[in-house]
């Protein structure tokens, strides 16, 4: 039916929200949405009255291997039918007007969805058509609205971008990646002992060459050097390189003195 085989080995991860695309207009947007969903560990896609019918080969070409999401997508005639088996539904809305509902950010909405899902309840996220978004009848089916706090002078997103923001925030609700880490590859962050060893080497050669000859300034100069090397996570490999630099500088000085 799709003319494609294979794709990434992806599938449902836990009790994740259903992504419901209401009256999507372009096959390419459905495909790129599937790609965004796969990035954030989302799998369940539902289409409400897609303009050009379903399936559409162009969606697979745009999905970059997220084939299984498209193959598992289901089609409904109305939003009511698409959400009938769900317990909680949130709707994305750029400019909520004349509606009395809770409004959350993407991060707040993702946290709420995660908490609901952990209770074993089924959840869904409504995304409207590319041109106009969800109408009031669509949003009436939702428990709460999600609005992205973007640049107020320019808040235009395409469908896949809108889904990607929620997919990312959903994934981050359970991700434990450190917010910052040092990539050391095959070496390791130097220990205080290794730093002390290098400082003895460096200071010894600086004393020998006369750089620290001013006795009054010497303690402060040594402290400044130590602060320089201690304030960052110097690696063991970097220290070995610096040992070599100091050794070669001292050797060159001796050769010149002969």
PDB file of C-alpha atoms in Angstrom:
ATOM      1  CA  UNK A   1       0.000   0.000   0.000  1.00  0.00           C
ATOM      2  CA  UNK A   2       2.802   2.403   0.822  1.00  0.00           C
ATOM      3  CA  UNK A   3       5.384   1.159  -1.619  1.00  0.00           C
ATOM      4  CA  UNK A   4       8.002   1.135   1.181  1.00  0.00           C
ATOM      5  CA  UNK A   5       9.390  -1.584   3.382  1.00  0.00           C
ATOM      6  CA  UNK A   6      11.378  -1.403   6.579  1.00  0.00           C
ATOM      7  CA  UNK A   7      11.919   1.791   8.456  1.00  0.00           C
ATOM      8  CA  UNK A   8      13.199   2.232  11.985  1.00  0.00           C
ATOM      9  CA  UNK A   9      12.457  -0.447  14.567  1.00  0.00           C
ATOM     10  CA  UNK A  10      10.145   1.688  16.695  1.00  0.00           C
ATOM     11  CA  UNK A  11       7.022   0.911  18.667  1.00  0.00           C
ATOM     12  CA  UNK A  12       4.943   2.110  21.612  1.00  0.00           C
ATOM     13  CA  UNK A  13       6.890   3.118  24.726  1.00  0.00           C
ATOM     14  CA  UNK A  14       4.684   2.800  27.768  1.00  0.00           C
ATOM     15  CA  UNK A  15       1.368   4.573  28.075  1.00  0.00           C
ATOM     16  CA  UNK A  16       2.175   7.510  25.815  1.00  0.00           C
ATOM     17  CA  UNK A  17      -0.272  10.149  24.539  1.00  0.00           C
ATOM     18  CA  UNK A  18      -2.082   9.732  21.240  1.00  0.00           C
ATOM     19  CA  UNK A  19      -1.263  12.434  18.689  1.00  0.00           C
ATOM     20  CA  UNK A  20      -4.469  13.450  16.914  1.00  0.00           C
ATOM     21  CA  UNK A  21      -4.119  15.479  13.723  1.00  0.00           C
ATOM     22  CA  UNK A  22      -7.403  17.196  12.965  1.00  0.00           C
ATOM     23  CA  UNK A  23      -8.117  17.684   9.255  1.00  0.00           C
ATOM     24  CA  UNK A  24      -4.448  17.630   8.186  1.00  0.00           C
ATOM     25  CA  UNK A  25      -3.990  19.068   4.731  1.00  0.00           C
ATOM     26  CA  UNK A  26      -0.695  17.777   3.362  1.00  0.00           C
ATOM     27  CA  UNK A  27       0.748  14.281   3.290  1.00  0.00           C
ATOM     28  CA  UNK A  28       4.265  15.651   3.792  1.00  0.00           C
ATOM     29  CA  UNK A  29       3.193  17.278   7.052  1.00  0.00           C
ATOM     30  CA  UNK A  30       1.781  13.997   8.304  1.00  0.00           C
ATOM     31  CA  UNK A  31       5.079  12.294   7.451  1.00  0.00           C
ATOM     32  CA  UNK A  32       7.261  14.888   9.162  1.00  0.00           C
ATOM     33  CA  UNK A  33       4.937  14.752  12.171  1.00  0.00           C
ATOM     34  CA  UNK A  34       5.567  11.011  12.423  1.00  0.00           C
ATOM     35  CA  UNK A  35       9.298  11.747  12.354  1.00  0.00           C
ATOM     36  CA  UNK A  36       8.899  14.272  15.197  1.00  0.00           C
ATOM     37  CA  UNK A  37       6.830  11.796  17.198  1.00  0.00           C
ATOM     38  CA  UNK A  38       9.482   9.112  16.858  1.00  0.00           C
ATOM     39  CA  UNK A  39      12.111  11.518  18.190  1.00  0.00           C
ATOM     40  CA  UNK A  40      10.130  11.941  21.404  1.00  0.00           C
ATOM     41  CA  UNK A  41       9.084   8.321  21.893  1.00  0.00           C
ATOM     42  CA  UNK A  42       5.490   8.873  20.769  1.00  0.00           C
ATOM     43  CA  UNK A  43       3.897   6.263  18.539  1.00  0.00           C
ATOM     44  CA  UNK A  44       0.101   6.475  18.363  1.00  0.00           C
ATOM     45  CA  UNK A  45      -1.201   8.688  15.555  1.00  0.00           C
ATOM     46  CA  UNK A  46      -4.818   9.336  14.698  1.00  0.00           C
ATOM     47  CA  UNK A  47      -6.044  11.338  11.699  1.00  0.00           C
ATOM     48  CA  UNK A  48      -9.378  13.116  11.659  1.00  0.00           C
ATOM     49  CA  UNK A  49     -10.764  13.637   8.152  1.00  0.00           C
ATOM     50  CA  UNK A  50      -7.441  14.093   6.314  1.00  0.00           C
ATOM     51  CA  UNK A  51      -8.088  16.340   3.331  1.00  0.00           C
ATOM     52  CA  UNK A  52      -6.587  14.024   0.715  1.00  0.00           C
ATOM     53  CA  UNK A  53      -7.566  10.708   2.287  1.00  0.00           C
ATOM     54  CA  UNK A  54      -5.273   8.060   3.702  1.00  0.00           C
ATOM     55  CA  UNK A  55      -2.779   6.462   3.151  1.00  0.00           C
ATOM     56  CA  UNK A  56      -0.649   8.758   1.019  1.00  0.00           C
ATOM     57  CA  UNK A  57       2.752   7.732  -0.326  1.00  0.00           C
ATOM     58  CA  UNK A  58       4.212  11.218   0.109  1.00  0.00           C
ATOM     59  CA  UNK A  59       3.838  10.883   3.867  1.00  0.00           C
ATOM     60  CA  UNK A  60       6.184   7.893   3.912  1.00  0.00           C
ATOM     61  CA  UNK A  61       8.759   9.743   1.863  1.00  0.00           C
ATOM     62  CA  UNK A  62       8.757  12.590   4.399  1.00  0.00           C
ATOM     63  CA  UNK A  63       8.842  10.384   7.496  1.00  0.00           C
ATOM     64  CA  UNK A  64      12.583   9.526   7.265  1.00  0.00           C
ATOM     65  CA  UNK A  65      12.040   5.972   8.456  1.00  0.00           C
ATOM     66  CA  UNK A  66       9.214   6.524  10.966  1.00  0.00           C
ATOM     67  CA  UNK A  67       7.198   4.141   8.797  1.00  0.00           C
ATOM     68  CA  UNK A  68       5.650   2.105  11.579  1.00  0.00           C
ATOM     69  CA  UNK A  69       3.922   5.128  13.061  1.00  0.00           C
ATOM     70  CA  UNK A  70       2.282   5.813   9.713  1.00  0.00           C
ATOM     71  CA  UNK A  71       1.425   2.171   9.169  1.00  0.00           C
ATOM     72  CA  UNK A  72      -0.304   2.062  12.568  1.00  0.00           C
ATOM     73  CA  UNK A  73      -2.151   5.366  12.120  1.00  0.00           C
ATOM     74  CA  UNK A  74      -5.925   5.196  12.267  1.00  0.00           C
ATOM     75  CA  UNK A  75      -8.486   7.459  10.586  1.00  0.00           C
ATOM     76  CA  UNK A  76     -11.664   8.924  12.098  1.00  0.00           C
ATOM     77  CA  UNK A  77     -14.464  11.017  10.688  1.00  0.00           C
ATOM     78  CA  UNK A  78     -14.824  13.359  13.666  1.00  0.00           C
ATOM     79  CA  UNK A  79     -12.843  14.591  16.663  1.00  0.00           C
ATOM     80  CA  UNK A  80     -15.491  13.043  18.921  1.00  0.00           C
ATOM     81  CA  UNK A  81     -14.841   9.622  17.405  1.00  0.00           C
ATOM     82  CA  UNK A  82     -11.059  10.069  17.672  1.00  0.00           C
ATOM     83  CA  UNK A  83     -11.117  10.860  21.397  1.00  0.00           C
ATOM     84  CA  UNK A  84     -13.968   8.567  22.466  1.00  0.00           C
ATOM     85  CA  UNK A  85     -11.734   5.982  24.187  1.00  0.00           C
ATOM     86  CA  UNK A  86      -9.451   8.520  25.888  1.00  0.00           C
ATOM     87  CA  UNK A  87      -9.709   9.787  29.457  1.00  0.00           C
ATOM     88  CA  UNK A  88      -7.966  13.157  29.109  1.00  0.00           C
ATOM     89  CA  UNK A  89      -7.410  15.263  26.007  1.00  0.00           C
ATOM     90  CA  UNK A  90      -5.332  18.436  25.677  1.00  0.00           C
ATOM     91  CA  UNK A  91      -5.530  20.748  22.665  1.00  0.00           C
ATOM     92  CA  UNK A  92      -2.820  23.006  21.297  1.00  0.00           C
ATOM     93  CA  UNK A  93      -4.106  26.516  20.734  1.00  0.00           C
ATOM     94  CA  UNK A  94      -2.089  29.586  19.648  1.00  0.00           C
ATOM     95  CA  UNK A  95      -4.676  32.190  20.696  1.00  0.00           C
ATOM     96  CA  UNK A  96      -7.396  30.917  23.033  1.00  0.00           C
ATOM     97  CA  UNK A  97     -10.359  33.300  22.944  1.00  0.00           C
ATOM     98  CA  UNK A  98     -13.710  33.254  24.706  1.00  0.00           C
ATOM     99  CA  UNK A  99     -12.861  29.877  26.268  1.00  0.00           C
ATOM    100  CA  UNK A 100     -12.750  29.094  29.985  1.00  0.00           C
ATOM    101  CA  UNK A 101     -10.243  26.274  30.353  1.00  0.00           C
ATOM    102  CA  UNK A 102      -6.864  25.738  32.011  1.00  0.00           C
ATOM    103  CA  UNK A 103      -4.031  26.919  29.738  1.00  0.00           C
ATOM    104  CA  UNK A 104      -0.602  25.335  30.139  1.00  0.00           C
ATOM    105  CA  UNK A 105       2.802  25.662  28.558  1.00  0.00           C
ATOM    106  CA  UNK A 106       4.215  22.730  26.605  1.00  0.00           C
ATOM    107  CA  UNK A 107       6.371  21.808  29.603  1.00  0.00           C
ATOM    108  CA  UNK A 108       3.499  22.062  32.044  1.00  0.00           C
ATOM    109  CA  UNK A 109       1.225  20.094  29.733  1.00  0.00           C
ATOM    110  CA  UNK A 110       3.795  17.347  29.253  1.00  0.00           C
ATOM    111  CA  UNK A 111       4.254  17.005  33.014  1.00  0.00           C
ATOM    112  CA  UNK A 112       0.492  16.788  33.467  1.00  0.00           C
ATOM    113  CA  UNK A 113       0.196  14.182  30.711  1.00  0.00           C
ATOM    114  CA  UNK A 114       2.982  12.116  32.278  1.00  0.00           C
ATOM    115  CA  UNK A 115       1.272  12.198  35.679  1.00  0.00           C
ATOM    116  CA  UNK A 116      -2.055  11.132  34.164  1.00  0.00           C
ATOM    117  CA  UNK A 117      -0.424   8.369  32.108  1.00  0.00           C
ATOM    118  CA  UNK A 118       1.267   6.953  35.212  1.00  0.00           C
ATOM    119  CA  UNK A 119      -2.199   6.423  36.650  1.00  0.00           C
ATOM    120  CA  UNK A 120      -2.966   4.122  33.725  1.00  0.00           C
ATOM    121  CA  UNK A 121      -5.319   6.566  31.996  1.00  0.00           C
ATOM    122  CA  UNK A 122      -5.239   7.164  28.242  1.00  0.00           C
ATOM    123  CA  UNK A 123      -4.414  10.640  27.002  1.00  0.00           C
ATOM    124  CA  UNK A 124      -4.413  12.510  23.710  1.00  0.00           C
ATOM    125  CA  UNK A 125      -3.119  15.710  22.140  1.00  0.00           C
ATOM    126  CA  UNK A 126      -5.120  17.568  19.492  1.00  0.00           C
ATOM    127  CA  UNK A 127      -3.344  19.494  16.724  1.00  0.00           C
ATOM    128  CA  UNK A 128      -5.358  21.530  14.255  1.00  0.00           C
ATOM    129  CA  UNK A 129      -5.144  22.036  10.487  1.00  0.00           C
ATOM    130  CA  UNK A 130      -2.083  23.816   9.143  1.00  0.00           C
ATOM    131  CA  UNK A 131      -3.833  27.011   8.060  1.00  0.00           C
ATOM    132  CA  UNK A 132      -6.357  27.797  10.766  1.00  0.00           C
ATOM    133  CA  UNK A 133      -5.710  25.520  13.724  1.00  0.00           C
ATOM    134  CA  UNK A 134      -8.420  24.020  15.868  1.00  0.00           C
ATOM    135  CA  UNK A 135     -11.850  25.616  15.908  1.00  0.00           C
ATOM    136  CA  UNK A 136     -13.977  26.162  19.014  1.00  0.00           C
ATOM    137  CA  UNK A 137     -15.883  22.916  18.475  1.00  0.00           C
ATOM    138  CA  UNK A 138     -12.635  20.969  18.424  1.00  0.00           C
ATOM    139  CA  UNK A 139     -11.347  22.666  21.576  1.00  0.00           C
ATOM    140  CA  UNK A 140     -14.626  21.969  23.356  1.00  0.00           C
ATOM    141  CA  UNK A 141     -13.540  18.293  23.399  1.00  0.00           C
ATOM    142  CA  UNK A 142     -10.388  19.122  25.389  1.00  0.00           C
ATOM    143  CA  UNK A 143      -9.867  19.214  29.142  1.00  0.00           C
ATOM    144  CA  UNK A 144      -7.179  21.900  28.860  1.00  0.00           C
ATOM    145  CA  UNK A 145      -5.317  23.967  26.300  1.00  0.00           C
ATOM    146  CA  UNK A 146      -1.591  24.139  25.599  1.00  0.00           C
ATOM    147  CA  UNK A 147      -0.037  27.350  24.357  1.00  0.00           C
ATOM    148  CA  UNK A 148       3.646  27.688  23.544  1.00  0.00           C
ATOM    149  CA  UNK A 149       5.325  30.787  25.041  1.00  0.00           C
ATOM    150  CA  UNK A 150       7.197  31.826  21.900  1.00  0.00           C
ATOM    151  CA  UNK A 151       8.258  35.183  20.492  1.00  0.00           C
ATOM    152  CA  UNK A 152       4.979  37.175  20.501  1.00  0.00           C
ATOM    153  CA  UNK A 153       6.084  38.979  17.354  1.00  0.00           C
ATOM    154  CA  UNK A 154       6.346  35.682  15.454  1.00  0.00           C
ATOM    155  CA  UNK A 155       4.649  32.513  16.697  1.00  0.00           C
ATOM    156  CA  UNK A 156       4.225  30.697  13.389  1.00  0.00           C
ATOM    157  CA  UNK A 157       4.912  26.951  13.529  1.00  0.00           C
ATOM    158  CA  UNK A 158       4.318  24.234  11.001  1.00  0.00           C
ATOM    159  CA  UNK A 159       2.509  21.087  12.111  1.00  0.00           C
ATOM    160  CA  UNK A 160       5.610  18.964  12.668  1.00  0.00           C
ATOM    161  CA  UNK A 161       7.292  21.732  14.664  1.00  0.00           C
ATOM    162  CA  UNK A 162       4.287  22.017  16.943  1.00  0.00           C
ATOM    163  CA  UNK A 163       4.287  18.263  17.528  1.00  0.00           C
ATOM    164  CA  UNK A 164       8.074  18.221  18.000  1.00  0.00           C
ATOM    165  CA  UNK A 165       7.861  20.684  20.889  1.00  0.00           C
ATOM    166  CA  UNK A 166       5.392  18.463  22.731  1.00  0.00           C
ATOM    167  CA  UNK A 167       7.302  15.277  21.827  1.00  0.00           C
ATOM    168  CA  UNK A 168      10.494  16.768  23.256  1.00  0.00           C
ATOM    169  CA  UNK A 169       8.830  17.958  26.454  1.00  0.00           C
ATOM    170  CA  UNK A 170       7.133  14.572  26.872  1.00  0.00           C
ATOM    171  CA  UNK A 171      10.464  12.776  26.499  1.00  0.00           C
ATOM    172  CA  UNK A 172      12.184  15.131  28.942  1.00  0.00           C
ATOM    173  CA  UNK A 173       9.686  14.361  31.706  1.00  0.00           C
ATOM    174  CA  UNK A 174      11.437  11.021  32.227  1.00  0.00           C
ATOM    175  CA  UNK A 175      14.900  11.650  30.781  1.00  0.00           C
ATOM    176  CA  UNK A 176      17.815  11.652  33.233  1.00  0.00           C
ATOM    177  CA  UNK A 177      20.541  13.009  30.948  1.00  0.00           C
ATOM    178  CA  UNK A 178      22.710  15.429  32.953  1.00  0.00           C
ATOM    179  CA  UNK A 179      22.142  19.028  31.822  1.00  0.00           C
ATOM    180  CA  UNK A 180      25.908  19.432  31.459  1.00  0.00           C
ATOM    181  CA  UNK A 181      28.769  16.962  31.192  1.00  0.00           C
ATOM    182  CA  UNK A 182      32.348  16.944  29.957  1.00  0.00           C
ATOM    183  CA  UNK A 183      33.101  14.599  27.080  1.00  0.00           C
ATOM    184  CA  UNK A 184      36.437  12.982  27.990  1.00  0.00           C
ATOM    185  CA  UNK A 185      36.455  10.118  25.462  1.00  0.00           C
ATOM    186  CA  UNK A 186      39.254   7.704  26.471  1.00  0.00           C
ATOM    187  CA  UNK A 187      40.749   9.822  29.249  1.00  0.00           C
ATOM    188  CA  UNK A 188      39.310  10.968  32.595  1.00  0.00           C
ATOM    189  CA  UNK A 189      39.011  14.129  34.653  1.00  0.00           C
ATOM    190  CA  UNK A 190      42.278  14.599  36.532  1.00  0.00           C
ATOM    191  CA  UNK A 191      42.284  13.958  40.262  1.00  0.00           C
ATOM    192  CA  UNK A 192      43.593  16.491  42.750  1.00  0.00           C
ATOM    193  CA  UNK A 193      46.654  14.294  43.209  1.00  0.00           C
ATOM    194  CA  UNK A 194      47.396  14.343  39.488  1.00  0.00           C
ATOM    195  CA  UNK A 195      46.997  18.124  39.460  1.00  0.00           C
ATOM    196  CA  UNK A 196      49.337  18.465  42.453  1.00  0.00           C
ATOM    197  CA  UNK A 197      51.924  16.359  40.676  1.00  0.00           C
ATOM    198  CA  UNK A 198      51.762  18.587  37.609  1.00  0.00           C
ATOM    199  CA  UNK A 199      51.911  21.757  39.696  1.00  0.00           C
ATOM    200  CA  UNK A 200      55.098  20.513  41.416  1.00  0.00           C
ATOM    201  CA  UNK A 201      56.602  19.844  38.013  1.00  0.00           C
ATOM    202  CA  UNK A 202      55.570  23.247  36.665  1.00  0.00           C
ATOM    203  CA  UNK A 203      56.581  25.267  39.703  1.00  0.00           C
ATOM    204  CA  UNK A 204      59.918  23.464  39.968  1.00  0.00           C
ATOM    205  CA  UNK A 205      60.821  24.402  36.423  1.00  0.00           C
ATOM    206  CA  UNK A 206      59.520  27.943  36.859  1.00  0.00           C
ATOM    207  CA  UNK A 207      61.747  28.310  39.907  1.00  0.00           C
ATOM    208  CA  UNK A 208      64.717  26.907  37.985  1.00  0.00           C
ATOM    209  CA  UNK A 209      64.287  29.281  35.056  1.00  0.00           C
ATOM    210  CA  UNK A 210      63.812  32.288  37.357  1.00  0.00           C
ATOM    211  CA  UNK A 211      60.196  33.085  36.492  1.00  0.00           C
ATOM    212  CA  UNK A 212      59.275  33.006  40.201  1.00  0.00           C
ATOM    213  CA  UNK A 213      62.381  34.837  41.376  1.00  0.00           C
ATOM    214  CA  UNK A 214      60.388  37.679  43.022  1.00  0.00           C
ATOM    215  CA  UNK A 215      59.940  36.257  46.509  1.00  0.00           C
ATOM    216  CA  UNK A 216      57.202  38.729  47.454  1.00  0.00           C
ATOM    217  CA  UNK A 217      55.097  37.980  44.394  1.00  0.00           C
ATOM    218  CA  UNK A 218      55.875  34.261  44.226  1.00  0.00           C
ATOM    219  CA  UNK A 219      53.012  32.991  46.508  1.00  0.00           C
ATOM    220  CA  UNK A 220      50.408  34.986  44.570  1.00  0.00           C
ATOM    221  CA  UNK A 221      51.785  33.870  41.197  1.00  0.00           C
ATOM    222  CA  UNK A 222      51.731  30.230  42.273  1.00  0.00           C
ATOM    223  CA  UNK A 223      48.171  30.653  43.577  1.00  0.00           C
ATOM    224  CA  UNK A 224      47.055  32.181  40.276  1.00  0.00           C
ATOM    225  CA  UNK A 225      48.560  29.261  38.370  1.00  0.00           C
ATOM    226  CA  UNK A 226      46.785  26.798  40.648  1.00  0.00           C
ATOM    227  CA  UNK A 227      43.465  28.646  40.267  1.00  0.00           C
ATOM    228  CA  UNK A 228      43.881  28.468  36.495  1.00  0.00           C
ATOM    229  CA  UNK A 229      44.231  24.691  36.445  1.00  0.00           C
ATOM    230  CA  UNK A 230      41.803  23.947  39.298  1.00  0.00           C
ATOM    231  CA  UNK A 231      38.804  25.927  38.047  1.00  0.00           C
ATOM    232  CA  UNK A 232      38.120  23.627  35.099  1.00  0.00           C
ATOM    233  CA  UNK A 233      37.898  19.872  34.723  1.00  0.00           C
ATOM    234  CA  UNK A 234      41.353  19.315  33.274  1.00  0.00           C
ATOM    235  CA  UNK A 235      41.716  15.768  31.967  1.00  0.00           C
ATOM    236  CA  UNK A 236      44.536  13.353  32.661  1.00  0.00           C
ATOM    237  CA  UNK A 237      45.474  13.407  28.962  1.00  0.00           C
ATOM    238  CA  UNK A 238      45.709  17.202  28.987  1.00  0.00           C
ATOM    239  CA  UNK A 239      47.964  17.073  32.042  1.00  0.00           C
ATOM    240  CA  UNK A 240      50.272  14.577  30.313  1.00  0.00           C
ATOM    241  CA  UNK A 241      50.501  16.958  27.363  1.00  0.00           C
ATOM    242  CA  UNK A 242      51.321  19.863  29.681  1.00  0.00           C
ATOM    243  CA  UNK A 243      53.970  17.768  31.455  1.00  0.00           C
ATOM    244  CA  UNK A 244      55.540  17.201  28.057  1.00  0.00           C
ATOM    245  CA  UNK A 245      55.387  20.923  27.231  1.00  0.00           C
ATOM    246  CA  UNK A 246      57.112  21.899  30.488  1.00  0.00           C
ATOM    247  CA  UNK A 247      59.750  19.190  30.059  1.00  0.00           C
ATOM    248  CA  UNK A 248      60.551  20.247  26.487  1.00  0.00           C
ATOM    249  CA  UNK A 249      60.714  23.924  27.435  1.00  0.00           C
ATOM    250  CA  UNK A 250      63.171  23.099  30.219  1.00  0.00           C
ATOM    251  CA  UNK A 251      65.213  20.849  27.913  1.00  0.00           C
ATOM    252  CA  UNK A 252      65.372  23.551  25.250  1.00  0.00           C
ATOM    253  CA  UNK A 253      66.563  26.080  27.774  1.00  0.00           C
ATOM    254  CA  UNK A 254      69.341  23.765  28.919  1.00  0.00           C
ATOM    255  CA  UNK A 255      70.433  23.126  25.327  1.00  0.00           C
ATOM    256  CA  UNK A 256      70.652  26.850  24.664  1.00  0.00           C
ATOM    257  CA  UNK A 257      72.775  27.363  27.796  1.00  0.00           C
ATOM    258  CA  UNK A 258      75.393  24.811  26.717  1.00  0.00           C
TER     259      UNK A 258
END
